[in-house]
Short mmCIF file of C-alpha atoms and ligand atoms in Angstrom, two decimals:
data_model
loop_
_atom_site.label_atom_id
_atom_site.label_comp_id
_atom_site.label_asym_id
_atom_site.label_seq_id
_atom_site.Cartn_x
_atom_site.Cartn_y
_atom_site.Cartn_z
CA MET A 2 0.00 0.00 0.00
CA ALA A 3 1.04 3.56 -0.66
CA CYS A 4 3.21 5.41 1.82
CA GLN A 5 3.29 9.08 2.82
CA GLY A 6 4.65 11.72 0.48
CA HIS A 7 4.40 9.56 -2.61
CA TYR A 8 3.42 10.51 -6.16
CA VAL A 9 0.23 9.22 -7.72
CA VAL A 10 -0.43 9.13 -11.46
CA THR A 11 -4.02 8.20 -12.33
CA GLY A 12 -4.12 6.87 -15.87
CA GLY A 13 -0.42 6.18 -15.43
CA ALA A 14 -0.48 3.30 -17.91
CA GLY A 15 -1.82 5.62 -20.60
CA PHE A 16 0.03 7.52 -23.25
CA ILE A 17 0.38 10.80 -21.31
CA GLY A 18 0.35 9.29 -17.80
CA SER A 19 3.22 6.93 -18.58
CA ALA A 20 5.29 9.86 -19.91
CA ILE A 21 4.74 11.62 -16.58
CA VAL A 22 5.80 8.45 -14.73
CA ARG A 23 9.04 8.28 -16.72
CA GLY A 24 9.60 12.01 -16.14
CA LEU A 25 9.19 11.54 -12.38
CA LEU A 26 11.63 8.64 -12.39
CA ARG A 27 14.18 10.69 -14.35
CA GLU A 28 13.95 13.35 -11.65
CA GLY A 29 14.49 10.74 -8.98
CA ALA A 30 11.03 11.32 -7.49
CA GLY A 31 9.36 8.54 -5.63
CA PRO A 32 7.71 6.37 -4.53
CA ILE A 33 5.29 6.35 -7.48
CA VAL A 34 1.85 4.75 -7.41
CA VAL A 35 0.12 4.23 -10.75
CA ILE A 36 -3.66 3.88 -10.76
CA ASP A 37 -5.12 2.56 -14.00
CA ASN A 38 -8.07 0.35 -14.93
CA LEU A 39 -6.40 -0.56 -18.25
CA LEU A 40 -9.46 0.46 -20.26
CA THR A 41 -7.36 2.49 -22.69
CA GLY A 42 -4.06 2.27 -20.81
CA ARG A 43 -1.63 -0.59 -21.44
CA GLU A 44 0.84 -2.18 -19.07
CA SER A 45 3.33 -2.33 -21.95
CA ASN A 46 3.56 1.48 -21.72
CA LEU A 47 5.31 0.94 -18.37
CA GLU A 48 7.33 -2.09 -19.41
CA GLU A 49 10.83 -0.81 -18.69
CA VAL A 50 9.87 0.96 -15.44
CA ARG A 51 7.53 -1.68 -14.00
CA ALA A 52 9.95 -2.73 -11.25
CA ARG A 53 10.39 0.85 -10.03
CA ILE A 54 6.71 1.72 -9.52
CA ASP A 55 3.73 0.42 -7.59
CA PHE A 56 1.12 -0.45 -10.23
CA GLN A 57 -2.44 -0.67 -8.91
CA ARG A 58 -5.23 -1.80 -11.19
CA ALA A 59 -8.04 0.33 -9.84
CA ASP A 60 -10.88 2.42 -11.23
CA ILE A 61 -11.38 6.09 -10.38
CA ARG A 62 -15.14 5.54 -10.43
CA ASP A 63 -14.69 3.52 -7.23
CA TYR A 64 -13.90 5.88 -4.37
CA GLY A 65 -13.27 3.07 -1.88
CA GLU A 66 -10.69 1.55 -4.19
CA ILE A 67 -8.67 4.69 -4.87
CA ALA A 68 -8.90 6.63 -1.58
CA PRO A 69 -6.29 4.51 0.29
CA LEU A 70 -3.88 4.84 -2.65
CA ILE A 71 -4.16 8.63 -2.73
CA ARG A 72 -4.05 9.20 1.03
CA GLY A 73 -0.98 11.21 2.05
CA ALA A 74 0.29 11.74 -1.52
CA ALA A 75 2.62 14.66 -2.15
CA VAL A 76 1.24 15.18 -5.66
CA VAL A 77 -1.52 13.49 -7.65
CA PHE A 78 -1.30 13.78 -11.43
CA HIS A 79 -4.83 13.10 -12.57
CA GLU A 80 -4.64 11.79 -16.15
CA ALA A 81 -7.25 9.01 -16.03
CA ALA A 82 -10.11 9.81 -18.40
CA ILE A 83 -12.12 8.51 -21.31
CA PRO A 84 -10.90 10.82 -24.06
CA SER A 85 -12.26 11.67 -27.50
CA VAL A 86 -14.90 14.13 -28.58
CA PRO A 87 -16.73 11.71 -30.93
CA ARG A 88 -16.65 8.91 -28.34
CA SER A 89 -18.41 11.20 -25.86
CA ILE A 90 -21.06 11.90 -28.50
CA ASP A 91 -21.57 8.25 -29.51
CA ASP A 92 -21.62 6.94 -25.93
CA PRO A 93 -21.87 9.78 -23.39
CA ALA A 94 -22.58 7.87 -20.14
CA PRO A 95 -19.19 6.14 -19.64
CA SER A 96 -17.20 9.30 -20.35
CA HIS A 97 -19.48 11.31 -18.07
CA GLU A 98 -18.98 8.82 -15.23
CA THR A 99 -15.22 8.62 -15.60
CA ASN A 100 -14.47 12.22 -16.47
CA ILE A 101 -16.83 13.92 -14.01
CA ASP A 102 -17.63 11.42 -11.24
CA GLY A 103 -14.14 9.92 -11.40
CA THR A 104 -12.51 13.35 -11.15
CA PHE A 105 -14.72 14.21 -8.19
CA ASN A 106 -13.58 10.98 -6.50
CA VAL A 107 -9.91 11.81 -7.09
CA LEU A 108 -10.33 15.32 -5.70
CA ARG A 109 -12.33 14.08 -2.73
CA ALA A 110 -9.72 11.41 -1.97
CA ALA A 111 -6.96 14.02 -2.26
CA ARG A 112 -8.73 16.40 0.08
CA GLU A 113 -9.75 13.82 2.67
CA GLY A 114 -6.36 12.14 2.45
CA ARG A 115 -4.53 15.48 2.80
CA ALA A 116 -2.65 15.21 -0.47
CA GLY A 117 -0.31 18.10 -1.21
CA ARG A 118 -1.47 18.97 -4.71
CA VAL A 119 -3.53 17.73 -7.65
CA VAL A 120 -2.36 18.49 -11.18
CA TYR A 121 -5.34 17.92 -13.45
CA ALA A 122 -5.40 17.05 -17.14
CA ALA A 123 -7.86 19.59 -18.51
CA SER A 124 -8.56 20.08 -22.21
CA SER A 125 -8.32 22.81 -24.80
CA SER A 126 -11.69 21.58 -26.05
CA ALA A 127 -13.22 23.65 -23.23
CA TYR A 128 -12.68 26.79 -25.33
CA GLY A 129 -14.84 25.62 -28.24
CA ASP A 130 -14.84 28.02 -31.19
CA THR A 131 -13.50 31.38 -30.07
CA GLU A 132 -13.50 34.47 -32.27
CA VAL A 133 -9.88 35.19 -31.49
CA LEU A 134 -6.68 33.12 -31.69
CA PRO A 135 -4.57 32.22 -29.80
CA LYS A 136 -6.83 31.12 -26.98
CA VAL A 137 -6.18 32.75 -23.61
CA GLU A 138 -7.22 31.35 -20.23
CA SER A 139 -9.34 34.46 -19.52
CA MET A 140 -11.70 33.70 -22.45
CA ALA A 141 -15.17 32.42 -21.59
CA PRO A 142 -15.33 28.65 -22.21
CA ARG A 143 -17.77 27.45 -24.88
CA PRO A 144 -17.78 23.65 -24.75
CA LYS A 145 -19.23 22.08 -27.93
CA SER A 146 -19.31 18.41 -26.92
CA PRO A 147 -19.95 16.23 -23.86
CA TYR A 148 -16.19 15.60 -23.61
CA ALA A 149 -15.38 19.32 -23.61
CA LEU A 150 -18.02 19.96 -20.96
CA GLN A 151 -16.87 17.04 -18.79
CA LYS A 152 -13.28 18.25 -18.81
CA LEU A 153 -14.44 21.76 -17.98
CA VAL A 154 -16.52 20.51 -15.05
CA GLY A 155 -13.40 18.77 -13.73
CA GLU A 156 -11.56 22.07 -13.97
CA TYR A 157 -14.33 23.89 -12.12
CA TYR A 158 -14.29 21.20 -9.46
CA CYS A 159 -10.54 21.74 -9.05
CA GLY A 160 -11.19 25.45 -8.50
CA VAL A 161 -13.94 24.78 -5.99
CA PHE A 162 -11.90 22.22 -4.02
CA SER A 163 -9.13 24.78 -3.90
CA GLN A 164 -11.32 27.71 -2.80
CA VAL A 165 -13.62 25.88 -0.41
CA TRP A 166 -11.29 23.32 1.16
CA GLY A 167 -7.84 24.68 0.44
CA LEU A 168 -6.75 21.73 -1.73
CA GLU A 169 -3.94 22.88 -4.03
CA THR A 170 -4.95 22.21 -7.60
CA VAL A 171 -3.50 23.20 -10.96
CA ALA A 172 -5.38 22.49 -14.19
CA LEU A 173 -3.49 22.16 -17.47
CA ARG A 174 -5.52 22.51 -20.65
CA TYR A 175 -3.77 20.16 -23.03
CA PHE A 176 -3.73 21.05 -26.71
CA ASN A 177 -3.89 17.91 -28.92
CA VAL A 178 -1.08 15.89 -27.44
CA TYR A 179 0.75 13.45 -29.74
CA GLY A 180 3.86 11.32 -29.59
CA PRO A 181 5.22 7.81 -29.06
CA ARG A 182 2.83 5.33 -27.37
CA GLN A 183 -0.36 7.07 -28.50
CA ASP A 184 -2.63 4.16 -29.38
CA PRO A 185 -3.66 4.31 -33.07
CA SER A 186 -5.95 1.30 -32.95
CA SER A 187 -9.34 2.91 -32.39
CA PRO A 188 -11.41 5.19 -34.66
CA TYR A 189 -11.39 7.52 -31.61
CA SER A 190 -7.59 7.72 -31.56
CA GLY A 191 -5.79 11.04 -31.97
CA VAL A 192 -5.58 12.15 -35.58
CA LEU A 193 -1.78 12.13 -35.89
CA SER A 194 -1.56 8.56 -34.62
CA LEU A 195 -4.14 7.55 -37.27
CA PHE A 196 -2.26 9.49 -39.96
CA MET A 197 1.02 7.77 -39.07
CA LYS A 198 -0.50 4.30 -39.04
CA ALA A 199 -2.05 4.95 -42.45
CA LEU A 200 1.26 6.29 -43.77
CA LEU A 201 3.26 3.28 -42.64
CA GLU A 202 0.64 0.94 -44.10
CA ARG A 203 0.59 3.02 -47.32
CA ARG A 204 -3.12 3.70 -46.98
CA ALA A 205 -5.06 6.94 -47.45
CA PRO A 206 -6.13 8.57 -44.18
CA THR A 207 -9.62 9.98 -43.75
CA ILE A 208 -9.86 13.71 -43.19
CA PHE A 209 -13.16 14.91 -41.75
CA GLY A 210 -14.19 18.19 -43.40
CA ASP A 211 -11.92 20.17 -45.71
CA GLY A 212 -8.74 19.56 -43.71
CA GLU A 213 -8.25 23.27 -43.14
CA GLN A 214 -9.15 22.97 -39.46
CA SER A 215 -6.06 23.60 -37.36
CA ARG A 216 -4.58 22.31 -34.12
CA ASP A 217 -1.77 23.27 -31.76
CA PHE A 218 -0.23 19.79 -31.72
CA THR A 219 1.87 19.37 -28.56
CA PHE A 220 4.56 16.75 -28.10
CA VAL A 221 3.97 14.40 -25.17
CA GLU A 222 7.41 15.02 -23.57
CA ASP A 223 6.67 18.74 -23.41
CA VAL A 224 3.36 17.99 -21.68
CA ALA A 225 5.07 15.67 -19.19
CA ASP A 226 7.65 18.40 -18.42
CA LEU A 227 4.88 20.92 -17.90
CA ASN A 228 3.22 18.60 -15.40
CA LEU A 229 6.41 18.33 -13.36
CA LYS A 230 6.75 22.10 -13.39
CA ALA A 231 3.11 22.54 -12.35
CA ALA A 232 3.74 20.19 -9.43
CA ARG A 233 6.51 22.46 -8.13
CA ALA A 234 5.31 25.98 -9.00
CA LYS A 235 4.47 28.40 -6.21
CA ASN A 236 1.28 30.49 -5.83
CA VAL A 237 -0.72 28.66 -8.48
CA ALA A 238 -3.42 26.95 -6.40
CA GLY A 239 -6.79 26.84 -8.12
CA LYS A 240 -5.39 28.15 -11.41
CA VAL A 241 -5.87 27.00 -15.01
CA TYR A 242 -3.11 27.09 -17.65
CA ASN A 243 -2.84 26.26 -21.32
CA GLY A 244 -0.59 23.31 -22.01
CA GLY A 245 0.16 23.96 -25.67
CA ASN A 246 2.99 24.84 -27.98
CA GLY A 247 1.65 28.13 -29.32
CA GLY A 248 1.71 26.92 -32.94
CA ARG A 249 -1.05 25.99 -35.37
CA VAL A 250 -1.02 23.40 -38.13
CA THR A 251 -3.86 22.36 -40.45
CA LEU A 252 -4.62 18.70 -41.04
CA ASN A 253 -3.78 19.17 -44.72
CA GLN A 254 -0.36 20.53 -43.73
CA ALA A 255 0.23 17.68 -41.28
CA TRP A 256 -0.59 15.03 -43.88
CA ALA A 257 1.57 16.83 -46.48
CA MET A 258 4.51 16.89 -44.07
CA LEU A 259 4.19 13.19 -43.33
CA GLN A 260 4.11 12.29 -47.02
CA GLU A 261 7.20 14.40 -47.57
CA ILE A 262 9.10 12.82 -44.67
CA GLU A 263 8.26 9.38 -46.02
CA GLY A 264 8.76 10.28 -49.69
CA VAL A 265 5.35 9.03 -50.82
CA GLN A 266 2.24 10.52 -52.41
CA ILE A 267 -1.07 9.25 -51.04
CA PRO A 268 -4.05 11.61 -51.42
CA ALA A 269 -6.30 11.69 -48.34
CA VAL A 270 -9.95 10.71 -48.51
CA TYR A 271 -12.26 13.51 -47.39
CA ALA A 272 -15.43 12.80 -45.40
CA GLN A 273 -18.21 14.76 -43.67
CA PRO A 274 -17.05 17.06 -40.84
CA ARG A 275 -17.37 15.56 -37.37
CA ALA A 276 -20.07 16.69 -34.92
CA GLY A 277 -18.70 18.72 -32.03
CA ASP A 278 -15.44 19.47 -33.88
CA VAL A 279 -13.64 22.69 -33.05
CA ARG A 280 -12.41 24.59 -36.13
CA ASP A 281 -9.17 26.14 -34.93
CA SER A 282 -7.07 25.64 -31.83
CA GLN A 283 -3.95 27.47 -30.72
CA ALA A 284 -2.65 28.15 -27.23
CA ASP A 285 -1.48 31.41 -25.78
CA THR A 286 1.40 30.15 -23.65
CA THR A 287 2.18 33.43 -21.85
CA ALA A 288 0.70 32.54 -18.47
CA ALA A 289 2.15 29.01 -18.42
CA ALA A 290 5.59 30.36 -19.35
CA ARG A 291 5.41 33.11 -16.71
CA ASP A 292 3.96 31.16 -13.77
CA LEU A 293 5.10 27.60 -14.46
CA GLY A 294 8.24 28.12 -16.53
CA HIS A 295 6.66 26.31 -19.49
CA SER A 296 9.10 26.12 -22.41
CA PRO A 297 8.20 23.48 -25.03
CA ARG A 298 11.35 21.98 -26.55
CA PHE A 299 10.02 20.05 -29.55
CA SER A 300 9.13 21.68 -32.85
CA PHE A 301 6.26 20.11 -34.75
CA GLU A 302 8.56 18.57 -37.35
CA GLU A 303 10.92 17.15 -34.72
CA GLY A 304 8.04 15.67 -32.75
CA MET A 305 6.51 14.19 -35.91
CA ARG A 306 9.80 12.56 -36.94
CA LEU A 307 10.38 11.07 -33.48
CA THR A 308 6.83 9.78 -33.33
CA LEU A 309 6.91 8.27 -36.80
CA GLU A 310 10.12 6.43 -35.96
CA TRP A 311 8.50 5.05 -32.83
CA TYR A 312 5.49 3.71 -34.80
CA ARG A 313 7.84 2.20 -37.36
CA ARG A 314 9.73 0.34 -34.63
CA ASP A 315 6.54 -0.61 -32.77
CA ALA A 316 5.00 -2.05 -35.94
CA GLY A 317 8.14 -4.13 -36.45
CA ARG A 318 8.06 -5.64 -32.95
C1 UD1 B 18 -9.92 17.16 -28.64
C2 UD1 B 18 -9.24 18.30 -27.90
C3 UD1 B 18 -7.96 17.83 -27.25
C4 UD1 B 18 -8.22 16.57 -26.43
C5 UD1 B 18 -8.81 15.49 -27.33
C6 UD1 B 18 -9.09 14.23 -26.54
C7 UD1 B 18 -9.86 20.26 -29.23
C8 UD1 B 18 -9.38 21.41 -30.01
N1 UD1 B 18 -8.95 19.39 -28.80
O1 UD1 B 18 -9.15 16.84 -29.72
O2 UD1 B 18 -7.48 18.84 -26.39
O3 UD1 B 18 -7.04 16.12 -25.88
O4 UD1 B 18 -10.02 15.99 -27.84
O5 UD1 B 18 -9.54 13.23 -27.37
O6 UD1 B 18 -11.03 20.12 -28.96
N2 UD1 B 18 -9.76 13.86 -37.72
C9 UD1 B 18 -9.66 13.50 -39.05
N3 UD1 B 18 -9.48 12.18 -39.34
C10 UD1 B 18 -9.41 11.22 -38.38
C11 UD1 B 18 -9.51 11.61 -37.02
C12 UD1 B 18 -9.69 12.95 -36.74
O7 UD1 B 18 -9.73 14.34 -39.95
O8 UD1 B 18 -9.25 10.04 -38.73
C13 UD1 B 18 -9.91 15.31 -37.42
C14 UD1 B 18 -11.00 15.66 -36.45
O9 UD1 B 18 -12.24 15.84 -37.09
C15 UD1 B 18 -10.44 16.95 -35.85
C16 UD1 B 18 -8.92 16.73 -35.86
O10 UD1 B 18 -8.70 15.70 -36.79
O11 UD1 B 18 -10.75 18.05 -36.67
C17 UD1 B 18 -8.37 16.31 -34.52
O12 UD1 B 18 -9.13 15.23 -34.02
P1 UD1 B 18 -8.69 14.41 -32.73
O13 UD1 B 18 -7.30 13.96 -32.87
O14 UD1 B 18 -9.76 13.40 -32.47
O15 UD1 B 18 -8.67 15.49 -31.60
P2 UD1 B 18 -9.66 16.73 -31.21
O16 UD1 B 18 -11.07 16.29 -31.27
O17 UD1 B 18 -9.23 17.96 -31.90
#
């Protein structure tokens, strides 16, 4: 069972959570407790670090199961969630239960167990379509999908736990995270993982809409770094920060870049735009840079090349 002053990563077997676990280990932080129900997470994401962490298969929807693991934690990184905008539209109940009720359970366990801080994985989807880019934390949220709303409720809950009960929380609004270990096997997977899988299999990807929608794609290592910084920063309790790169790339540009890297020409297939889709997304990183010391290190092209190499190796395993 967990001991005092440990680190907890919910969703720690997932793509982002496991990057945070490896970041913590690199910093020499410990002990580390990973909570994951393995719904979308995979134990193979923790393969090389398995012996150095305490892996607990538990579900954040079950308060009784997770409370003892969170009690006395120094920091809880709350990454467990059911992601995907279209998944939340096709099947809203499970994502509601995990993303809202599960987040409430994590916060309640952190408060009752006197945890030092909760760093919460919020989402850029909370902004919806804003008139102005880049998107700044002071803009009024306009969630367009159940997923966006659920992530926003989690953020509001963080703020309320901080104000009402003095729990230190920091919410990081991730902007379309990509990188090694992102699972490309579901239609709900992140678009770049699907693009790379299609590229390596020499298939045409599907682009929903005209492909001119844009995203601030953020490399997973930069997001993991930001989490570690958010865990240490002073005077940030109850605050919300963008976790993006500050750039903006259209899907057409992303697919063009991948074809160029690979030296192939495969025209994409275009389909109907997706319900709940945000048109443009780009982070203003001023506040995160100022208060948390956020400084993304990976350019889009660098991140894409590293990720593509990872999928190539993974496919060959
Ligand atoms: C949204 C959030 C993001 C969050 C993610 C969780 C926004 C701006 N971003 O991502 O912060 O982490 O949910 O799931 O809301 N697409 C295709 N072809 C495909 C798949 C997707 O064209 O095969 C398109 C989508 O229609 C969308 C874009 O690619 O326009 C990105 O989609 P996706 O990777 O699913 O992420 P978002 O929904 O943008």
